[in-house]
Short mmCIF file of C-alpha atoms in Angstrom, two decimals:
data_model
loop_
_atom_site.label_atom_id
_atom_site.label_comp_id
_atom_site.label_asym_id
_atom_site.label_seq_id
_atom_site.Cartn_x
_atom_site.Cartn_y
_atom_site.Cartn_z
CA MET C 1 106.75 84.48 94.54
CA THR C 2 106.23 84.56 90.80
CA GLU C 3 105.35 80.86 90.87
CA ASN C 4 102.82 81.41 93.66
CA ARG C 5 101.19 84.19 91.71
CA GLU C 6 101.11 82.16 88.50
CA ASP C 7 99.49 79.20 90.28
CA GLU C 8 96.80 81.50 91.60
CA ARG C 9 96.32 83.18 88.22
CA ILE C 10 95.69 79.78 86.60
CA LYS C 11 93.21 78.82 89.33
CA SER C 12 91.49 82.17 88.98
CA ALA C 13 91.29 81.83 85.20
CA LEU C 14 89.74 78.39 85.47
CA ASN C 15 87.30 79.55 88.10
CA ARG C 16 86.22 82.55 86.08
CA ALA C 17 85.74 80.40 83.01
CA MET C 18 83.42 78.19 85.02
CA SER C 19 81.54 81.18 86.39
CA GLY C 20 80.08 82.07 83.01
CA LEU C 21 81.59 85.53 83.08
CA GLU C 22 81.07 86.76 79.52
CA GLY C 23 82.94 89.38 77.54
CA ASN C 24 86.25 88.88 79.38
CA PRO C 25 88.53 86.49 77.47
CA TYR C 26 91.66 88.14 78.82
CA LEU C 27 92.20 85.65 81.67
CA ALA C 28 91.20 82.16 80.58
CA ARG C 29 92.39 82.37 76.97
CA ARG C 30 95.58 84.08 78.04
CA VAL C 31 96.66 81.10 80.12
CA VAL C 32 96.04 78.72 77.23
CA ALA C 33 97.82 80.98 74.75
CA ALA C 34 100.85 81.40 76.96
CA SER C 35 101.26 77.70 77.66
CA GLU C 36 100.42 76.21 74.26
CA GLY C 37 100.55 79.01 71.72
CA GLU C 38 97.70 79.76 69.38
CA VAL C 39 97.47 78.31 65.91
CA LYS C 40 97.94 81.06 63.34
CA VAL C 41 95.56 80.73 60.41
CA LYS C 42 96.12 82.65 57.19
CA LYS C 43 92.82 84.18 56.10
CA LYS C 44 91.70 85.68 52.83
CA LEU C 45 89.85 88.89 53.62
CA SER C 46 87.01 90.34 51.58
CA ILE C 47 86.99 94.00 50.54
CA VAL C 48 84.22 94.65 53.08
CA THR C 49 86.28 93.05 55.86
CA ILE C 50 89.37 95.07 54.90
CA LEU C 51 87.37 98.31 54.96
CA THR C 52 85.86 97.38 58.31
CA ILE C 53 89.30 96.71 59.80
CA ALA C 54 90.57 100.01 58.39
CA LEU C 55 87.74 101.90 60.09
CA LEU C 56 88.45 100.11 63.37
CA LEU C 57 92.13 100.97 63.13
CA ILE C 58 91.27 104.61 62.63
CA SER C 59 89.33 104.51 65.90
CA VAL C 60 92.19 102.95 67.89
CA PRO C 61 93.68 106.24 69.20
CA ALA C 62 90.30 107.28 70.60
CA LEU C 63 89.86 103.91 72.30
CA ALA C 64 93.37 104.08 73.73
CA PHE C 65 92.64 107.53 75.09
CA GLN C 66 89.54 106.23 76.83
CA LEU C 67 91.62 103.56 78.56
CA ASN C 68 94.03 106.08 80.09
CA GLY C 69 93.55 106.71 83.77
CA TRP C 70 91.39 103.71 84.59
CA LYS C 71 90.73 103.12 88.27
CA ILE C 72 88.82 100.46 90.19
CA ALA C 73 85.30 101.45 89.07
CA GLU C 74 86.26 101.54 85.38
CA TYR C 75 87.93 98.16 85.70
CA ILE C 76 84.90 96.55 87.34
CA ARG C 77 82.51 98.00 84.76
CA ASN C 78 84.51 97.43 81.60
CA VAL C 79 86.66 94.36 82.25
CA GLY C 80 84.87 92.59 85.09
CA GLN C 81 81.42 93.34 83.65
CA GLY C 82 80.24 94.35 87.12
CA LYS C 83 77.62 96.90 88.08
CA VAL C 84 79.22 99.80 89.91
CA ASP C 85 77.28 102.88 90.94
CA GLU C 86 78.26 105.91 88.87
CA SER C 87 78.98 107.86 92.05
CA PHE C 88 81.47 105.29 93.38
CA GLU C 89 84.78 106.74 94.56
CA SER C 90 87.32 104.66 96.47
CA GLY C 91 88.52 107.69 98.43
CA PHE C 92 92.15 106.65 97.92
CA GLN C 93 94.39 109.73 97.81
CA GLN C 94 97.90 108.49 98.69
CA ASP C 95 100.71 109.20 96.22
CA LEU C 96 102.83 106.03 96.28
CA THR C 97 105.64 105.44 93.79
CA LEU C 98 108.63 103.12 93.45
CA ASP C 99 111.27 103.31 90.69
CA MET C 100 113.24 100.24 89.65
CA ALA C 101 115.38 99.35 86.61
CA GLY C 102 113.86 101.98 84.35
CA VAL C 103 110.26 101.37 85.40
CA ARG C 104 108.12 103.59 87.63
CA PHE C 105 105.45 101.77 89.63
CA HIS C 106 102.57 103.86 90.96
CA VAL C 107 99.53 102.92 93.06
CA ARG C 108 96.72 104.52 91.08
CA ASP C 109 93.79 103.37 93.23
CA ALA C 110 93.04 101.10 96.20
CA TYR C 111 89.95 100.02 98.09
CA ALA C 112 89.20 97.62 100.93
CA ALA C 113 85.77 96.55 102.13
CA GLY C 114 84.52 93.58 104.11
CA ASN C 115 86.88 90.73 103.32
CA LYS C 116 88.51 92.02 100.13
CA ILE C 117 91.17 94.44 98.97
CA ILE C 118 91.75 95.72 95.41
CA ILE C 119 94.87 97.58 94.27
CA VAL C 120 95.39 99.26 90.87
CA THR C 121 99.09 99.59 89.96
CA GLU C 122 100.51 101.17 86.83
CA ALA C 123 104.01 100.29 85.61
CA ARG C 124 105.40 102.90 83.22
CA CYS C 125 108.64 103.00 81.25
CA LEU C 126 110.95 105.83 82.34
CA GLY C 127 113.87 105.36 79.95
CA ASN C 128 114.68 107.18 76.73
CA ASP C 129 114.52 103.84 74.93
CA ALA C 130 110.79 103.16 75.05
CA ALA C 131 109.82 99.72 76.32
CA MET C 132 106.55 97.82 76.38
CA ILE C 133 105.83 96.60 79.92
CA LEU C 134 104.44 93.08 80.34
CA PRO C 135 103.81 90.59 83.17
CA SER C 136 106.20 87.65 83.57
CA ARG C 137 106.84 85.28 80.66
CA GLU C 138 105.19 82.51 82.66
CA ILE C 139 101.96 84.51 82.51
CA CYS C 140 102.51 86.26 79.20
CA ASP C 141 104.95 84.89 76.61
CA PRO C 142 105.16 87.71 74.03
CA ASP C 143 106.23 85.33 71.25
CA VAL C 144 102.95 83.40 71.39
CA THR C 145 100.45 85.63 73.21
CA PRO C 146 98.14 87.56 70.85
CA ALA C 147 98.45 91.31 71.33
CA ARG C 148 94.65 91.66 71.43
CA LEU C 149 94.60 89.97 74.85
CA TYR C 150 96.60 92.83 76.38
CA VAL C 151 96.10 95.73 73.97
CA LYS C 152 92.36 95.77 74.39
CA GLU C 153 91.58 98.19 71.56
CA LEU C 154 93.02 95.61 69.12
CA ALA C 155 90.39 93.02 69.98
CA GLY C 156 88.61 92.10 66.75
CA VAL C 157 91.03 94.18 64.67
CA ASN C 158 94.05 91.92 64.37
CA ASP C 159 93.64 88.50 65.89
CA GLU C 160 96.97 87.12 64.69
CA ILE C 161 99.68 89.59 65.68
CA THR C 162 101.67 88.58 68.78
CA LEU C 163 102.92 90.98 71.43
CA SER C 164 106.48 90.57 70.12
CA GLU C 165 105.36 91.48 66.61
CA TYR C 166 103.38 94.43 67.96
CA ALA C 167 106.44 95.68 69.87
CA ARG C 168 108.66 95.39 66.78
CA GLN C 169 106.17 97.37 64.69
CA LYS C 170 106.17 100.11 67.32
CA GLY C 171 109.96 100.07 67.79
CA LEU C 172 109.65 99.02 71.44
CA SER C 173 111.82 96.79 73.56
CA ILE C 174 110.07 94.54 76.13
CA LEU C 175 110.37 94.52 79.93
CA HIS C 176 108.65 92.01 82.23
CA VAL C 177 107.53 93.06 85.71
CA TYR C 178 106.16 91.55 88.90
CA VAL C 179 103.41 93.26 90.94
CA ASN C 180 101.88 91.97 94.15
CA ALA C 181 99.83 93.56 96.92
CA GLN C 182 98.15 92.05 99.96
CA GLN C 183 97.68 92.60 103.65
CA LYS C 184 101.08 92.51 105.32
CA GLY C 185 101.86 89.18 106.93
CA THR C 186 99.45 87.14 104.80
CA TYR C 187 100.38 84.53 102.23
CA PRO C 188 101.15 86.36 98.95
CA ILE C 189 98.47 84.91 96.70
CA VAL C 190 96.45 87.33 94.61
CA THR C 191 94.12 87.26 91.65
CA GLY C 192 93.91 89.90 89.00
CA ASP C 193 94.18 91.11 85.45
CA ASP C 194 96.68 93.11 83.38
CA TRP C 195 96.42 95.18 80.23
CA ILE C 196 98.53 97.58 78.19
CA GLU C 197 96.97 100.99 78.70
CA ASN C 198 99.31 102.60 76.21
CA ASP C 199 102.46 101.33 74.50
CA THR C 200 104.70 101.98 77.52
CA THR C 201 102.25 101.58 80.43
CA LEU C 202 100.94 98.36 81.96
CA VAL C 203 98.02 98.37 84.40
CA CYS C 204 97.88 95.57 86.99
CA ILE C 205 94.83 94.83 89.11
CA THR C 206 95.49 92.71 92.18
CA SER C 207 92.90 91.62 94.71
CA ALA C 208 93.18 89.56 97.87
CA ASN C 209 90.65 88.08 100.26
CA ASP C 210 90.63 87.07 103.93
CA LEU C 211 91.42 90.50 105.37
CA LYS C 212 91.95 90.90 109.09
CA PRO C 213 91.45 94.62 109.81
CA GLU C 214 92.82 96.27 112.94
CA ASN C 215 91.16 99.47 114.12
CA GLY C 216 89.30 99.78 110.83
CA ALA C 217 92.36 99.54 108.57
CA VAL C 218 94.82 97.08 107.05
CA GLU C 219 98.53 97.48 106.42
CA VAL C 220 99.13 96.76 102.75
CA GLU C 221 102.44 95.35 101.56
CA TRP C 222 102.97 96.49 97.97
CA GLU C 223 105.80 94.67 96.19
CA VAL C 224 107.16 95.25 92.69
CA GLY C 225 110.07 94.07 90.59
CA VAL C 226 111.56 94.06 87.09
CA ILE C 227 112.36 90.50 85.99
CA ASP C 228 115.86 89.87 84.63
CA TYR C 229 115.68 86.66 82.60
CA SER C 230 119.41 86.78 81.90
CA SER C 231 120.10 86.09 85.58
CA ASP C 232 119.64 82.78 87.41
CA GLY C 233 119.40 84.55 90.75
CA PRO C 234 116.20 85.15 92.72
CA LEU C 235 113.80 87.89 91.70
CA GLU C 236 114.83 91.22 93.21
CA THR C 237 111.93 93.35 94.38
CA LYS C 238 111.17 96.56 96.21
CA SER C 239 108.31 96.90 98.67
CA LEU C 240 106.41 99.69 100.36
CA ASN C 241 103.85 99.40 103.15
CA PHE C 242 100.87 101.71 103.55
CA GLN C 243 97.70 101.93 105.63
CA LEU C 244 94.35 101.49 103.89
CA PRO C 245 90.98 102.09 105.60
CA VAL C 246 88.55 99.18 105.41
CA GLU C 247 84.95 100.13 104.66
CA SER C 248 82.75 98.29 107.12
CA VAL C 249 79.90 96.15 105.79
CA GLN C 250 77.03 94.30 107.42
CA GLU C 251 77.46 90.53 107.41
CA ILE C 252 74.37 88.53 106.54
CA GLU C 253 74.59 85.03 108.00
CA ILE C 254 72.05 82.50 106.70
CA ASP C 255 71.49 78.98 108.03
CA VAL C 256 70.77 76.76 105.02
CA ARG C 257 71.04 73.11 106.10
CA LYS C 258 70.14 71.60 102.72
CA THR C 259 71.67 68.45 101.21
CA VAL C 260 72.56 67.84 97.57
CA LEU C 261 74.75 65.33 95.73
CA ALA C 262 78.19 65.87 94.24
CA GLY C 263 78.08 62.89 91.92
CA ASP C 264 77.05 60.25 94.47
CA ILE C 265 78.47 62.09 97.51
CA PRO C 266 75.88 63.66 99.87
CA VAL C 267 76.87 67.23 100.73
CA SER C 268 75.13 69.44 103.28
CA LEU C 269 75.32 73.20 102.73
CA ASP C 270 75.20 74.39 106.33
CA ARG C 271 75.69 78.14 106.21
CA VAL C 272 76.17 81.04 103.80
CA VAL C 273 77.65 84.39 104.80
CA LEU C 274 77.10 87.43 102.55
CA MET C 275 79.04 90.69 102.77
CA PRO C 276 77.54 93.21 100.33
CA THR C 277 79.88 96.13 99.58
CA ARG C 278 79.54 99.06 97.20
CA LEU C 279 81.49 97.11 94.57
CA ASP C 280 80.40 93.50 94.90
CA THR C 281 78.82 90.89 97.13
CA GLN C 282 81.31 88.69 98.91
CA VAL C 283 80.08 85.15 99.57
CA GLU C 284 81.40 82.51 101.95
CA LEU C 285 80.02 78.97 102.03
CA PHE C 286 80.38 76.39 104.79
CA TYR C 287 79.41 72.78 104.07
CA HIS C 288 80.21 69.21 105.09
CA THR C 289 80.08 65.57 104.09
CA ASP C 290 79.70 62.53 106.31
CA THR C 291 81.90 60.44 104.01
CA SER C 292 85.51 61.26 104.84
CA GLN C 293 86.88 59.05 102.05
CA ALA C 294 85.16 61.30 99.49
CA ALA C 295 86.35 64.64 100.90
CA GLU C 296 89.14 65.07 98.35
CA GLN C 297 86.67 64.45 95.51
CA LEU C 298 84.59 67.38 96.74
CA LEU C 299 87.50 69.73 96.01
CA GLU C 300 86.63 69.22 92.33
CA TYR C 301 83.20 70.82 92.94
CA ARG C 302 82.02 74.34 93.72
CA PHE C 303 78.72 75.89 94.63
CA VAL C 304 77.96 78.27 91.74
CA ALA C 305 75.27 80.98 91.54
CA VAL C 306 72.78 80.45 88.68
CA GLU C 307 69.67 82.05 87.24
CA PRO C 308 66.92 79.51 88.06
CA SER C 309 64.92 79.91 84.84
CA THR C 310 67.83 79.58 82.39
CA LEU C 311 70.59 78.03 84.55
CA ASP C 312 72.93 80.75 83.22
CA PHE C 313 75.78 81.51 85.57
CA VAL C 314 75.41 84.74 87.52
CA ASP C 315 78.15 87.28 86.82
CA ALA C 316 81.06 86.51 89.08
CA GLY C 317 83.95 88.54 90.40
CA SER C 318 87.05 87.05 91.97
CA PHE C 319 87.37 83.63 93.60
CA SER C 320 89.38 82.23 96.44
CA ASP C 321 92.06 79.73 95.47
CA GLY C 322 89.49 76.94 95.68
CA PRO C 323 87.45 74.99 98.20
CA GLU C 324 89.37 73.96 101.31
CA ILE C 325 88.97 71.34 104.01
CA LEU C 326 88.55 73.13 107.33
CA ASP C 327 88.27 70.30 109.80
CA ALA C 328 87.40 66.64 110.30
CA GLU C 329 85.47 65.00 113.11
CA GLY C 330 85.35 61.23 112.69
CA GLN C 331 83.68 60.55 109.35
CA ARG C 332 82.40 64.13 109.04
CA VAL C 333 84.54 66.59 107.04
CA TYR C 334 83.90 70.34 107.03
CA LEU C 335 84.69 72.46 103.95
CA HIS C 336 84.76 76.15 103.03
CA ASP C 337 84.68 78.16 99.81
CA ALA C 338 84.53 81.86 98.93
CA TRP C 339 83.83 83.99 95.88
CA THR C 340 82.18 87.27 94.93
CA LEU C 341 79.20 88.26 92.82
CA GLY C 342 79.74 91.22 90.50
CA GLY C 343 77.92 94.30 91.78
CA PRO C 344 76.09 95.21 95.00
CA LEU C 345 73.43 92.87 96.41
CA GLU C 346 70.20 93.56 94.51
CA THR C 347 68.21 90.38 95.07
CA ASP C 348 66.32 88.74 97.89
CA THR C 349 67.11 85.18 96.75
CA LEU C 350 70.31 83.37 95.85
CA TYR C 351 70.18 80.20 93.72
CA LEU C 352 73.08 77.74 93.86
CA GLN C 353 74.11 74.52 92.13
CA LEU C 354 76.96 72.23 93.22
CA LEU C 355 78.89 71.68 89.97
CA PRO C 356 82.11 69.82 88.96
CA VAL C 357 83.95 72.98 87.85
CA TYR C 358 87.48 71.62 88.26
CA THR C 359 86.59 68.43 86.41
CA TRP C 360 85.27 70.59 83.58
CA ALA C 361 88.44 72.68 83.60
CA LYS C 362 90.67 69.60 83.36
CA GLU C 363 88.62 68.36 80.43
CA GLY C 364 88.84 71.73 78.68
CA ILE C 365 85.11 72.38 78.91
CA GLU C 366 83.87 75.96 79.41
CA PRO C 367 80.10 75.78 79.92
CA GLU C 368 77.98 78.90 80.28
CA GLN C 369 75.20 77.22 82.21
CA GLY C 370 74.61 74.84 85.06
CA LEU C 371 73.20 71.35 84.67
CA SER C 372 69.50 70.60 84.31
CA ASP C 373 69.76 67.38 86.34
CA VAL C 374 71.43 69.07 89.34
CA PRO C 375 69.10 70.36 92.07
CA ILE C 376 68.99 74.11 92.75
CA ILE C 377 69.36 75.31 96.34
CA GLU C 378 67.15 78.35 96.94
CA ILE C 379 68.44 80.69 99.65
CA SER C 380 66.20 83.49 100.90
CA ILE C 381 68.11 86.59 101.95
CA PRO C 382 66.56 88.33 104.97
CA GLU C 383 65.82 92.05 104.85
CA GLN C 384 68.53 94.21 106.37
CA ASP C 385 68.21 97.29 108.53
#
C-alpha cells in the first residue's frame, strides 16, 4: 500500500508543478529532495542577513502556535492557496482515534462533497521518549530532506538543515507512519500533503476522488500504521470505518465539441462536467481522438485551465492519477481526465489549453504558463438556478 501511495504522491507532485500552483513547494521539491538529495552549499552570511535570521527565529514559536489545530479550511487557504469562505465549517464532529506503537492517530476533520473526500489526520507521539513523526522514508528521507519542507515555520530561516539534524538538535527520535483514507471498497490511491505541526505531531491531508455515495453518505475506511524498517515483513496497520455525509452539489454539464492538436494529433474535447462545492470546483473532461495509434501519446497531455490574457495557470487543487483511456470503437479512442480548481466557481467562462505536462515533467521543466502557440478553448458556463 505504501508503494501505491508513493506512486500517486509522485504523480500528484508532478501534476501540481504543471498546474502553476505557486507558494507551495512542499510537494514537488520534496519528491526531488527525497530521491536525489539536495546539494548543500556553504554560504557566507552578512551581518544584516544574520540579524534577519535571528529575528525570524524569534518569531518561530508564534508561527508554530498558529499552525496548531489546522483543519480543512486552514489547509486550503494556507497550503493549497485556495479561496475558502471565512464561514466554512465541515460539520465533522466524530471523535475517532487509533493508538499504535506509541503513536496516537486522530481524525481532526473530514468533508465530502460532489466527487471528492478530504480527511485531516494528526499523528502524535504518546511515549515518554519524544519522537518526531514523519511519513515513510520513500516519501521523506530525513537524512536528505530539508526540514523547511515539513517544518513550515523554518522556510527561509534555515535552508540547509535536514530533518535528521533538526531532530538531533531537539533531542527527538524519529518514527515513520502510514496514513490512508478513502471510500471503503475503492482502490487505495490518495493525494495529499504532510507537515510537522509541532515537534511531535504530524498532520496528514488525504483526499480521494470518484466517490459513489449511498443514501447521501459514504463509508470511509481510515487506515494507519507505524512503519518498522527493521522488519522485512509486510506493513502492519489498523483500520477504522466511519460514515461521512456527502454534501450534494449541482452538476453542470457542458457540450464543447471543439478540436485542438496535441502535437500533430487531433483531439476533440466533447464534454466538460463541473461540480462546484463550497471548497473547490471539481472538473471532469471527456475527449476523444480518431487516431487509435496515437492514444498512448495523449496520456502525456492534459487540458489545463489558464488565464487567457497572460496564459498563467489557474490555481489548481488536487488531480486524478492522470488521463485514462475509457473505451475504443474502431479507430476512435475515448479518454477522461479529472482535476479541481482551487475555490468555489466564481467565473462564467473557463479557458483551457491542451499541454504536454508529463513530457515537461520528464524533462524537469516546471513552467508557470501555457504556450502562446497552443489554441485556447473557451467554455461558457451557463447560469445556474
